[in-house]
DNA sequence: AATGATCCTTTAGTTTCCCTACATCGATCC
DNA sequence: GGATCGATGTAGGGAAACTAAAGGATCATT
């Protein structure tokens, strides 16, 4: 007893003849007849009987045909199950972000998508080296990653859209001698001790660029990833540091000065596997991320 | 997307690896892999993904696997649908009977099966020639038919069980000259005018037997099928008639006298197609018919 | 009563589909 | 870094379902 045989039985009940079923299912009457015989072989009581030259269902056949409707209904529901899953506007969407993006984007996402009926957010922080951002798309629907402008970009396996192109400024205590200048050159800052991230993290490459532009090696005094910690270290006189202009909450004891002559700008990208945007809920969150990026850029 | 593929997807969700599914379904992992690929071909979003060297369901795959459970449930219900139909004790059972059997058996059936939860009766009268009883089993679950003892019996296509072997007596007015005798011989009645059924109806053959035993032709004055009408005709002096001893309500103006020397006995049989007794409700009614036959015999 | 049309079934042959066997590739373990 | 485990691809064989053609039964028509 399989789905096709039940389908045939049901159609026979509704259409009333083998020939009509055959036409409806686009096969020969012979095929219908054979399938009915196979179905009957599995059932100890007659499902069909001759009525003149037509074949009709017995009471037992009608009982089984009724059950066949449930089977077809369930199959139809299964066929639409994926589409429903895909089209749900209120599905759960997981978003991972490195720390500073999280602190800037997460509040805007939470407020922008607080309305009921919208996507339910599952937020997570994930501060990893640049190479480890793409694999995160296995676990999260959307991954906020950063990379420096003019770097190779992301592997083909993930789709990336740029949310923000954010300048990196030089952070220093408000009473630092360089704080009086409006802009800084690589030469201005080459003598200073630096606080930078661990190797493999995106911002490090800019430090190298400054060294190249100034023609000398920089002194890397401290290696701190977390910008909030970096800010405290800078405020305490531990050295200069590159800090994002928009995504960090301004520290009262620090000033940010733009840097000339070096590409000091990072991209904040949303990474995801291509198929993830098949879900409406994911697309909604992605759109909200772009809106949030506009807000962040505008208030900078 | 068919039942087997959905089954495989569901098992993959529960067992967590292609190999485990293959072992559970008693096929090779290659077969599972191929079926999953076929299923995936019909769905625009990934249903599975690699996790290390295992294969697991994506969220979309889990959504579809959930729908697969409904499909399997419906199929299982379908597999039991016929059995449930067959085992229902309260199904409708149709019973057809010739007139005198109906008047004797129907009241006993209705009283014996009045309890709720038992079979629902659909009774019908059907007075047909002997040859037309078997075809009635197409339309009715049980058919009460009659035939004379020592006649060929019913065709192989129907199952027959004898309910009653009922003597046929000679009916006459209470003031008839023959009414003084305890028993009658063929010779006693051969001179009398007779009231008999139309040709083709069972009782007619006994009339022939009487004629043969007496060595002369009988005078068939009237041809009346319905025993109630026959009784009135006999009471009015229209002639003698053969009448069943038990299944007719006694007429106040008639007496019944047994006949010697001739097999004057009819069988009241329950006919049905063999498969009909697969239904519990039909078996219940058949048993009740036998019980009713005992009652009728006992009060005779 | 005969003829033709309709409907179902049977048989034989072909096509399609699914599975096994075997090889390969990638991931994990020691 | 070899060994093992798990999944997948390919080729081939066998089962299952279909088509085509013929035959039998029923019904309508003349």
XYZ file of C-alpha atoms (C1' of nucleotides) in Angstrom:
660
model
C 0.000 0.000 0.000
C 1.703 3.144 -1.150
C 0.717 6.696 -1.864
C 0.108 6.187 -5.555
C -2.206 3.262 -5.064
C -4.194 5.180 -2.483
C -4.381 8.109 -4.868
C -5.766 5.835 -7.555
C -8.314 4.373 -5.180
C -9.482 7.797 -4.147
C -9.787 8.979 -7.728
C -11.717 5.872 -8.605
C -14.164 6.708 -5.845
C -14.620 10.216 -7.186
C -14.454 9.607 -10.922
C -16.235 6.293 -10.948
C -14.355 4.467 -13.675
C -10.909 3.119 -14.369
C -10.720 4.946 -17.676
C -11.520 8.282 -16.078
C -8.836 7.744 -13.446
C -6.348 6.831 -16.156
C -7.096 10.043 -18.031
C -6.870 12.105 -14.873
C -3.503 10.616 -13.944
C -2.194 10.606 -17.511
C -1.578 6.894 -17.802
C -3.255 3.993 -19.562
C -6.225 2.187 -17.999
C -4.040 -0.879 -17.889
C -1.699 0.781 -15.428
C -4.608 1.709 -13.183
C -6.005 -1.771 -13.315
C -2.674 -3.291 -12.393
C -2.102 -0.952 -9.502
C -5.564 -1.632 -8.149
C -4.816 -5.315 -8.291
C -1.588 -4.805 -6.343
C -3.390 -2.747 -3.731
C -6.103 -5.361 -3.414
C -3.463 -8.026 -2.839
C -2.582 -6.361 0.449
C -6.155 -6.097 1.704
C -8.229 -9.106 2.720
C -11.603 -7.638 1.790
C -12.698 -6.425 -1.661
C -12.088 -2.734 -2.248
C -13.782 -2.577 -5.638
C -16.539 -4.352 -7.464
C -17.921 -4.417 -10.951
C -21.056 -2.431 -11.583
C -22.071 -3.269 -15.094
C -18.990 -2.526 -17.106
C -17.657 0.006 -14.635
C -15.599 -0.536 -11.532
C -16.706 1.130 -8.298
C -15.617 1.128 -4.676
C -17.077 -1.187 -2.067
C -17.817 0.181 1.404
C -14.389 -1.018 2.496
C -12.886 0.739 -0.504
C -14.608 3.954 0.478
C -13.263 3.619 3.996
C -9.751 3.299 2.628
C -10.258 6.090 0.124
C -11.235 8.334 3.007
C -7.958 7.557 4.706
C -6.214 8.215 1.414
C -7.434 11.790 1.512
C -5.634 12.270 4.809
C -2.460 10.893 3.291
C -2.663 13.284 0.374
C -3.408 16.172 2.664
C -0.355 15.372 4.742
C 1.791 15.084 1.630
C 0.516 18.388 0.348
C 1.280 19.961 3.669
C 4.763 18.507 3.478
C 5.244 19.985 0.032
C 4.407 23.393 1.431
C 6.236 22.931 4.710
C 9.506 24.251 3.396
C 7.871 27.190 1.699
C 6.011 28.054 4.886
C 9.189 27.807 6.868
C 10.848 30.040 4.330
C 8.059 32.587 4.232
C 7.480 32.949 7.933
C 8.077 36.578 8.773
C 8.428 35.759 12.464
C 11.076 33.064 12.352
C 14.152 33.091 14.539
C 17.142 34.812 13.032
C 20.568 34.394 14.587
C 23.034 37.256 14.270
C 26.653 37.191 15.339
C 28.784 40.314 15.532
C 32.237 41.230 16.653
C 32.217 43.347 19.786
C 32.144 46.897 18.537
C 29.625 46.098 15.815
C 27.509 44.364 18.396
C 27.503 47.298 20.740
C 26.519 49.639 17.912
C 24.110 47.465 15.914
C 22.453 45.228 18.495
C 20.570 48.022 20.297
C 19.314 49.407 16.990
C 18.253 45.940 15.832
C 16.457 45.185 19.059
C 14.556 48.458 18.947
C 13.836 48.280 15.220
C 12.492 44.741 15.358
C 10.708 44.851 18.696
C 7.281 44.739 17.014
C 5.443 41.426 17.414
C 5.070 39.419 14.232
C 8.563 40.294 13.141
C 11.683 38.142 13.319
C 12.769 36.926 16.714
C 16.396 37.805 17.195
C 19.045 35.507 18.612
C 22.086 37.714 19.072
C 25.605 36.614 19.875
C 29.011 38.224 20.112
C 31.877 36.578 18.311
C 35.265 38.156 18.197
C 37.427 36.034 15.969
C 40.297 36.504 13.552
C 39.396 37.597 10.076
C 39.700 34.092 8.651
C 37.242 32.728 11.147
C 34.344 34.979 10.213
C 33.137 32.995 7.168
C 32.846 29.670 9.046
C 30.528 31.377 11.523
C 27.895 31.495 8.795
C 27.359 27.807 9.399
C 26.019 28.539 12.826
C 24.480 31.977 12.388
C 22.117 33.295 9.781
C 23.943 36.617 9.630
C 27.482 37.419 10.696
C 28.764 40.951 11.112
C 32.415 40.859 10.152
C 34.981 43.519 9.550
C 37.929 43.829 7.249
C 40.105 46.690 6.109
C 39.302 48.448 2.898
C 41.307 47.196 -0.092
C 41.948 43.802 1.410
C 41.131 40.605 -0.494
C 37.577 40.294 0.760
C 35.596 37.212 1.667
C 35.640 33.750 0.120
C 33.153 32.873 -2.603
C 31.327 30.493 -0.333
C 29.653 33.327 1.545
C 27.685 36.305 0.371
C 28.812 39.643 1.772
C 27.144 43.029 1.721
C 28.882 46.085 3.137
C 26.967 47.831 5.888
C 29.404 50.535 6.829
C 32.735 51.925 5.676
C 33.990 53.284 8.940
C 37.097 55.485 9.407
C 39.658 54.458 11.985
C 40.987 57.379 13.955
C 43.886 57.764 16.313
C 42.760 57.818 19.919
C 44.715 59.714 22.562
C 44.152 61.338 25.938
C 42.572 64.787 25.737
C 45.755 66.306 27.190
C 48.125 64.573 24.770
C 50.511 66.890 22.873
C 49.137 65.709 19.510
C 45.577 66.512 20.591
C 45.964 70.079 19.455
C 46.246 69.112 15.774
C 43.186 68.669 13.584
C 44.687 65.854 11.527
C 47.616 63.538 11.978
C 50.130 62.158 9.551
C 51.918 58.824 9.837
C 55.082 60.734 10.687
C 53.269 62.452 13.597
C 52.449 59.158 15.254
C 55.351 56.940 14.309
C 57.340 57.727 17.454
C 54.549 56.978 19.870
C 53.975 53.657 21.649
C 50.966 51.810 20.194
C 48.242 49.671 21.556
C 46.969 47.287 18.948
C 44.989 44.070 18.562
C 46.374 40.559 18.551
C 47.825 39.219 15.324
C 45.272 38.105 12.764
C 42.726 40.740 13.687
C 41.861 43.208 10.946
C 43.064 46.486 12.448
C 46.621 45.244 12.715
C 47.182 45.707 8.997
C 46.623 49.455 9.277
C 49.376 49.656 11.852
C 51.688 48.111 9.284
C 50.532 50.674 6.722
C 51.349 53.540 9.046
C 54.812 52.075 9.628
C 55.367 51.799 5.905
C 54.192 55.360 5.263
C 56.410 56.749 8.013
C 59.340 54.645 6.928
C 60.041 53.124 10.289
C 58.891 50.367 12.612
C 56.300 51.200 15.245
C 56.616 50.229 18.833
C 53.759 47.917 19.721
C 53.520 48.346 23.449
C 50.326 46.426 24.154
C 48.120 43.887 22.419
C 44.484 44.355 23.439
C 41.516 43.254 21.321
C 38.602 44.731 23.142
C 38.171 48.428 22.307
C 36.617 49.275 25.671
C 39.778 47.976 27.340
C 41.933 49.708 24.768
C 40.196 52.998 25.514
C 40.978 52.736 29.203
C 44.575 51.873 28.424
C 44.914 54.854 26.101
C 43.322 57.163 28.666
C 45.833 55.957 31.217
C 48.702 56.943 28.919
C 49.556 53.480 27.667
C 49.965 54.719 24.108
C 48.023 55.607 20.972
C 45.506 53.315 19.352
C 43.378 53.099 16.264
C 39.716 53.224 17.135
C 36.552 53.178 15.047
C 34.966 56.553 14.661
C 31.281 55.584 14.945
C 30.788 52.247 16.560
C 32.503 53.021 19.867
C 30.766 55.060 22.512
C 32.987 58.150 22.982
C 35.242 57.936 26.040
C 35.205 61.155 28.096
C 38.980 61.228 28.529
C 39.847 60.556 24.889
C 39.856 62.411 21.619
C 39.868 60.876 18.128
C 41.963 62.479 15.389
C 41.709 61.502 11.735
C 44.785 60.145 10.033
C 45.957 61.362 6.635
C 48.035 59.576 4.068
C 46.995 56.067 5.019
C 43.892 54.110 4.140
C 42.498 53.846 7.643
C 39.036 52.608 7.064
C 37.337 49.341 7.785
C 34.392 47.666 6.190
C 31.684 46.261 8.375
C 30.068 43.540 6.292
C 27.127 41.276 6.787
C 28.136 37.751 5.803
C 25.723 34.896 5.177
C 25.353 31.741 3.189
C 23.470 32.507 -0.003
C 20.532 30.251 0.813
C 19.850 31.881 4.141
C 18.177 34.869 2.511
C 15.560 32.505 1.150
C 13.909 33.087 4.502
C 11.817 36.204 4.687
C 12.730 36.728 8.333
C 16.409 36.787 7.462
C 15.829 39.304 4.705
C 13.932 41.492 7.133
C 16.819 41.497 9.584
C 19.318 42.194 6.834
C 17.286 45.203 5.719
C 17.127 46.392 9.315
C 20.907 46.096 9.541
C 21.288 48.398 6.561
C 18.884 50.874 8.116
C 20.855 50.739 11.345
C 24.057 51.347 9.422
C 22.541 54.521 8.026
C 21.648 55.658 11.516
C 25.142 54.965 12.791
C 26.737 56.777 9.865
C 24.375 59.731 10.263
C 25.056 60.332 13.921
C 28.837 60.098 13.482
C 9.056 14.246 -3.042
C 7.624 10.894 -2.080
C 6.937 9.010 1.079
C 10.226 7.124 1.099
C 12.327 10.244 0.735
C 10.433 11.924 3.546
C 10.921 8.835 5.663
C 14.652 8.993 5.042
C 14.771 12.674 5.895
C 12.943 12.094 9.118
C 15.211 9.217 10.104
C 18.228 11.334 9.310
C 16.927 13.964 11.680
C 16.502 11.413 14.441
C 19.514 9.199 13.851
C 21.947 11.894 12.819
C 23.934 10.138 10.125
C 23.448 8.616 6.711
C 25.004 5.348 7.800
C 22.645 5.016 10.745
C 19.650 5.650 8.483
C 20.934 3.061 6.041
C 21.220 0.477 8.791
C 17.772 1.325 10.116
C 16.179 1.000 6.686
C 18.258 -2.031 5.697
C 19.889 -0.494 2.640
C 23.344 0.801 1.776
C 24.424 4.335 2.652
C 24.756 5.000 -1.048
C 21.029 4.442 -1.531
C 20.253 6.905 1.245
C 22.606 9.451 -0.197
C 21.055 9.151 -3.629
C 17.516 9.490 -2.334
C 18.475 12.559 -0.335
C 19.931 14.078 -3.450
C 16.720 13.411 -5.350
C 14.666 14.979 -2.583
C 16.941 17.989 -2.456
C 16.510 18.453 -6.190
C 12.856 19.345 -5.597
C 13.522 21.854 -2.823
C 15.158 25.213 -3.414
C 16.781 25.541 0.014
C 19.299 23.130 1.569
C 17.711 20.431 3.698
C 20.962 18.946 4.948
C 24.463 20.093 5.678
C 27.738 18.501 6.587
C 28.769 18.602 10.206
C 32.257 17.208 10.334
C 31.947 13.928 8.509
C 28.287 13.525 9.382
C 25.248 14.849 7.610
C 22.588 16.662 9.604
C 19.364 18.509 8.887
C 19.194 22.233 8.385
C 16.323 24.161 9.938
C 14.457 23.822 6.661
C 15.148 20.090 6.724
C 13.736 19.867 10.211
C 10.638 21.724 9.091
C 10.136 19.194 6.315
C 10.926 16.251 8.569
C 8.195 17.435 10.892
C 5.740 17.353 8.015
C 7.041 13.893 7.154
C 5.814 12.622 10.493
C 2.297 13.678 9.564
C 2.590 11.829 6.291
C 3.693 8.656 8.018
C 0.925 8.992 10.553
C -1.660 9.349 7.813
C -0.267 6.354 5.979
C -0.355 4.266 9.114
C -3.926 5.310 9.686
C -4.734 4.311 6.124
C -3.180 0.899 6.675
C -5.513 0.362 9.585
C -8.535 1.995 7.995
C -9.840 -1.172 6.424
C -9.297 -3.164 9.591
C -11.172 -0.552 11.597
C -13.979 -0.556 9.101
C -14.052 -4.323 9.319
C -13.929 -4.457 13.109
C -16.552 -1.839 13.839
C -19.263 -3.581 15.835
C -21.718 -0.779 15.082
C -21.552 -0.674 11.307
C -24.606 -0.713 9.110
C -25.737 -4.153 8.001
C -28.288 -4.541 5.243
C -30.586 -7.541 5.320
C -33.040 -8.545 2.618
C -35.677 -11.200 3.144
C -38.583 -12.664 1.236
C -41.901 -11.736 2.734
C -42.660 -14.539 5.160
C -39.084 -14.666 6.427
C -39.188 -10.936 6.880
C -42.348 -10.999 8.904
C -40.944 -13.724 11.131
C -37.295 -12.679 11.427
C -37.327 -8.879 11.215
C -39.166 -8.304 14.514
C -36.810 -10.689 16.315
C -33.761 -9.015 14.737
C -34.948 -5.542 15.637
C -35.581 -6.526 19.235
C -32.407 -8.580 19.564
C -30.145 -5.833 18.190
C -31.834 -2.790 19.675
C -28.929 -2.175 22.071
C -26.771 0.850 21.212
C -23.249 0.010 20.056
C -24.493 -2.923 18.053
C -25.048 -3.147 14.310
C -27.455 -0.710 12.728
C -29.936 -2.661 10.657
C -31.107 -1.720 7.201
C -33.947 -4.117 6.437
C -35.628 -4.680 3.102
C -38.152 -7.083 1.662
C -37.365 -8.762 -1.612
C -39.630 -11.431 -3.035
C -37.962 -12.787 -6.121
C -37.716 -16.066 -7.941
C -35.241 -18.580 -6.650
C -32.629 -17.723 -9.253
C -32.698 -14.078 -8.304
C -31.740 -14.534 -4.684
C -27.956 -14.886 -5.179
C -27.600 -11.633 -7.152
C -29.188 -9.765 -4.252
C -26.000 -10.390 -2.288
C -24.382 -7.680 -4.371
C -26.642 -5.111 -2.801
C -27.304 -6.575 0.646
C -24.918 -7.900 3.240
C -27.274 -10.750 4.120
C -30.108 -12.191 2.061
C -32.713 -14.525 3.496
C -33.660 -16.891 0.712
C -35.668 -20.069 0.579
C -35.492 -23.228 -1.411
C -37.019 -26.658 -1.147
C -35.136 -29.424 0.575
C -33.227 -31.701 -1.804
C -33.009 -29.122 -4.548
C -29.671 -28.207 -6.159
C -28.789 -25.475 -3.712
C -27.091 -22.148 -4.277
C -24.278 -21.283 -6.673
C -20.711 -21.433 -5.456
C -20.360 -17.665 -5.658
C -22.360 -17.164 -2.473
C -22.029 -18.637 0.968
C -25.202 -20.103 2.393
C -26.051 -21.209 5.906
C -29.381 -22.807 6.696
C -31.367 -20.999 9.351
C -34.493 -23.084 9.378
C -35.838 -26.298 7.832
C -39.518 -25.474 7.862
C -42.330 -27.927 7.059
C -44.930 -26.879 4.510
C -48.413 -27.852 5.567
C -51.643 -27.906 3.717
C -53.837 -24.970 4.672
C -57.607 -25.227 4.561
C -60.656 -23.643 6.138
C -61.461 -24.937 9.601
C -64.725 -26.355 8.291
C -63.172 -28.158 5.339
C -63.995 -31.912 5.084
C -60.291 -32.800 5.232
C -59.847 -30.822 8.432
C -60.920 -33.752 10.508
C -57.819 -35.799 9.578
C -54.576 -35.566 11.527
C -52.357 -36.080 8.480
C -52.944 -35.902 4.748
C -51.594 -37.997 1.897
C -51.032 -36.806 -1.653
C -54.031 -38.842 -2.701
C -56.181 -36.962 -0.155
C -55.454 -33.599 -1.710
C -54.999 -34.400 -5.388
C -58.619 -33.702 -6.259
C -58.786 -30.325 -4.638
C -58.272 -27.002 -6.398
C -54.923 -25.467 -5.433
C -53.631 -22.015 -4.838
C -49.949 -21.793 -5.550
C -47.191 -19.297 -6.258
C -46.111 -17.999 -9.649
C -43.731 -20.089 -11.690
C -40.153 -19.922 -10.589
C -40.953 -19.535 -6.915
C -39.715 -22.328 -4.669
C -42.957 -23.773 -3.340
C -44.187 -24.637 -6.807
C -41.868 -27.657 -6.990
C -43.652 -29.307 -4.065
C -46.924 -29.060 -5.907
C -45.312 -31.036 -8.710
C -44.100 -33.595 -6.173
C -47.611 -34.079 -4.838
C -48.920 -34.559 -8.347
C -46.251 -37.149 -9.030
C -46.957 -39.026 -5.786
C -50.698 -39.042 -6.436
C -50.231 -40.048 -10.050
C -52.328 -37.250 -11.514
C -52.191 -33.629 -12.416
C -53.354 -31.048 -9.874
C -55.695 -28.256 -10.727
C -53.928 -24.961 -10.133
C -56.790 -22.622 -9.606
C -54.953 -19.500 -8.510
C -51.378 -18.131 -8.603
C -50.705 -15.941 -5.578
C -47.259 -15.269 -4.182
C -47.979 -13.459 -0.993
C -48.930 -15.872 1.794
C -51.124 -13.332 3.584
C -53.192 -13.046 0.421
C -53.112 -16.780 -0.069
C -54.457 -17.285 3.450
C -57.441 -15.071 2.774
C -58.107 -16.864 -0.497
C -57.977 -20.263 1.210
C -60.268 -19.065 4.003
C -62.733 -17.925 1.364
C -62.841 -21.408 -0.126
C -60.614 -20.707 -3.121
C -58.754 -23.993 -2.652
C -55.957 -25.621 -0.687
C -52.474 -24.157 -0.415
C -49.106 -25.084 0.946
C -48.143 -22.765 3.768
C -45.135 -22.595 6.042
C -45.746 -23.975 9.481
C -43.820 -21.442 11.550
C -43.147 -18.213 9.716
C -46.749 -17.287 9.019
C -48.894 -15.824 11.741
C -51.797 -18.337 12.180
C -54.984 -17.300 10.406
C -58.067 -17.709 12.672
C -60.160 -19.298 9.921
C -57.518 -21.792 8.745
C -55.989 -25.018 9.939
C -52.683 -26.496 8.813
C -52.353 -30.226 8.285
C -49.050 -32.017 7.741
C -48.529 -33.910 4.519
C -47.111 -37.454 4.402
C -45.299 -39.190 1.603
C -43.851 -36.068 0.037
C -40.855 -34.014 1.006
C -42.701 -30.849 1.913
C -40.085 -28.836 3.636
C -38.275 -25.669 2.713
C -34.927 -24.328 3.749
C -34.633 -20.749 4.850
C -31.025 -19.853 4.182
C -28.908 -16.797 4.834
C -26.940 -15.997 1.703
C -23.984 -13.656 1.556
C -20.798 -13.054 -0.315
C -17.947 -14.711 1.516
C -16.099 -11.476 2.194
C -19.018 -9.804 3.879
C -18.494 -11.752 7.070
C -15.120 -10.089 7.394
C -17.123 -7.350 9.089
C -17.803 -7.934 12.732
C -21.176 -6.220 12.473
C -22.274 -8.643 9.775
C -21.184 -11.618 11.839
C -23.171 -10.260 14.754
C -26.329 -10.021 12.670
C -25.795 -13.481 11.251
C -25.494 -14.909 14.744
C -28.653 -13.087 15.749
C -30.427 -14.605 12.752
C -29.514 -18.078 13.951
C -30.749 -17.254 17.424
C -34.010 -15.960 15.930
C -34.364 -19.173 13.939
C -34.147 -21.140 17.180
C -36.893 -19.014 18.670
C -39.125 -19.496 15.655
C -38.556 -23.244 15.647
C -39.191 -23.450 19.367
C -42.511 -21.683 19.341
C -43.742 -23.669 16.372
C -30.913 -10.866 -32.266
C -27.053 -8.894 -33.909
C -23.727 -5.277 -34.209
C -20.858 -1.757 -32.553
C -19.151 0.836 -28.752
C -17.511 1.117 -24.188
C -15.023 -0.447 -20.291
C -11.991 -3.402 -17.884
C -8.454 -6.896 -17.699
C -4.615 -9.729 -19.184
C -0.197 -10.582 -21.323
C 4.132 -9.389 -23.175
C 7.674 -6.243 -23.705
C 9.923 -1.864 -22.618
C 11.229 1.798 -19.731
C 12.196 3.759 -15.474
C 13.755 3.751 -11.016
C 16.166 2.154 -6.994
C 19.487 -0.488 -4.989
C 24.218 -2.862 -4.515
C 29.064 -3.022 -5.201
C 33.063 -0.591 -5.545
C 35.956 3.404 -5.649
C 36.903 7.993 -3.997
C 37.092 11.978 -1.103
C 37.131 14.447 3.158
C 37.225 14.509 8.256
C 38.692 12.590 12.525
C 41.474 9.802 15.642
C 45.713 8.071 17.696
C 50.707 10.933 9.132
C 48.684 6.674 8.478
C 44.286 4.452 9.744
C 39.499 4.731 10.249
C 34.993 6.455 9.648
C 31.319 8.692 7.050
C 29.384 10.423 2.771
C 29.192 10.471 -2.154
C 29.805 9.264 -7.178
C 29.577 5.633 -10.945
C 28.351 1.436 -13.219
C 25.448 -2.354 -13.493
C 21.625 -5.418 -12.270
C 16.914 -6.292 -10.926
C 12.422 -4.994 -9.597
C 8.521 -2.243 -10.434
C 5.455 0.385 -13.315
C 4.187 1.574 -17.597
C 2.585 0.979 -22.758
C 0.715 -1.618 -26.453
C -2.209 -5.008 -28.127
C -5.613 -8.462 -27.616
C -9.625 -10.364 -25.409
C -13.923 -10.612 -22.646
C -17.975 -8.594 -20.732
C -21.663 -5.231 -20.774
C -24.638 -1.875 -22.809
C -26.943 0.657 -26.558
C -28.785 0.568 -31.074
C -30.987 -1.102 -35.043
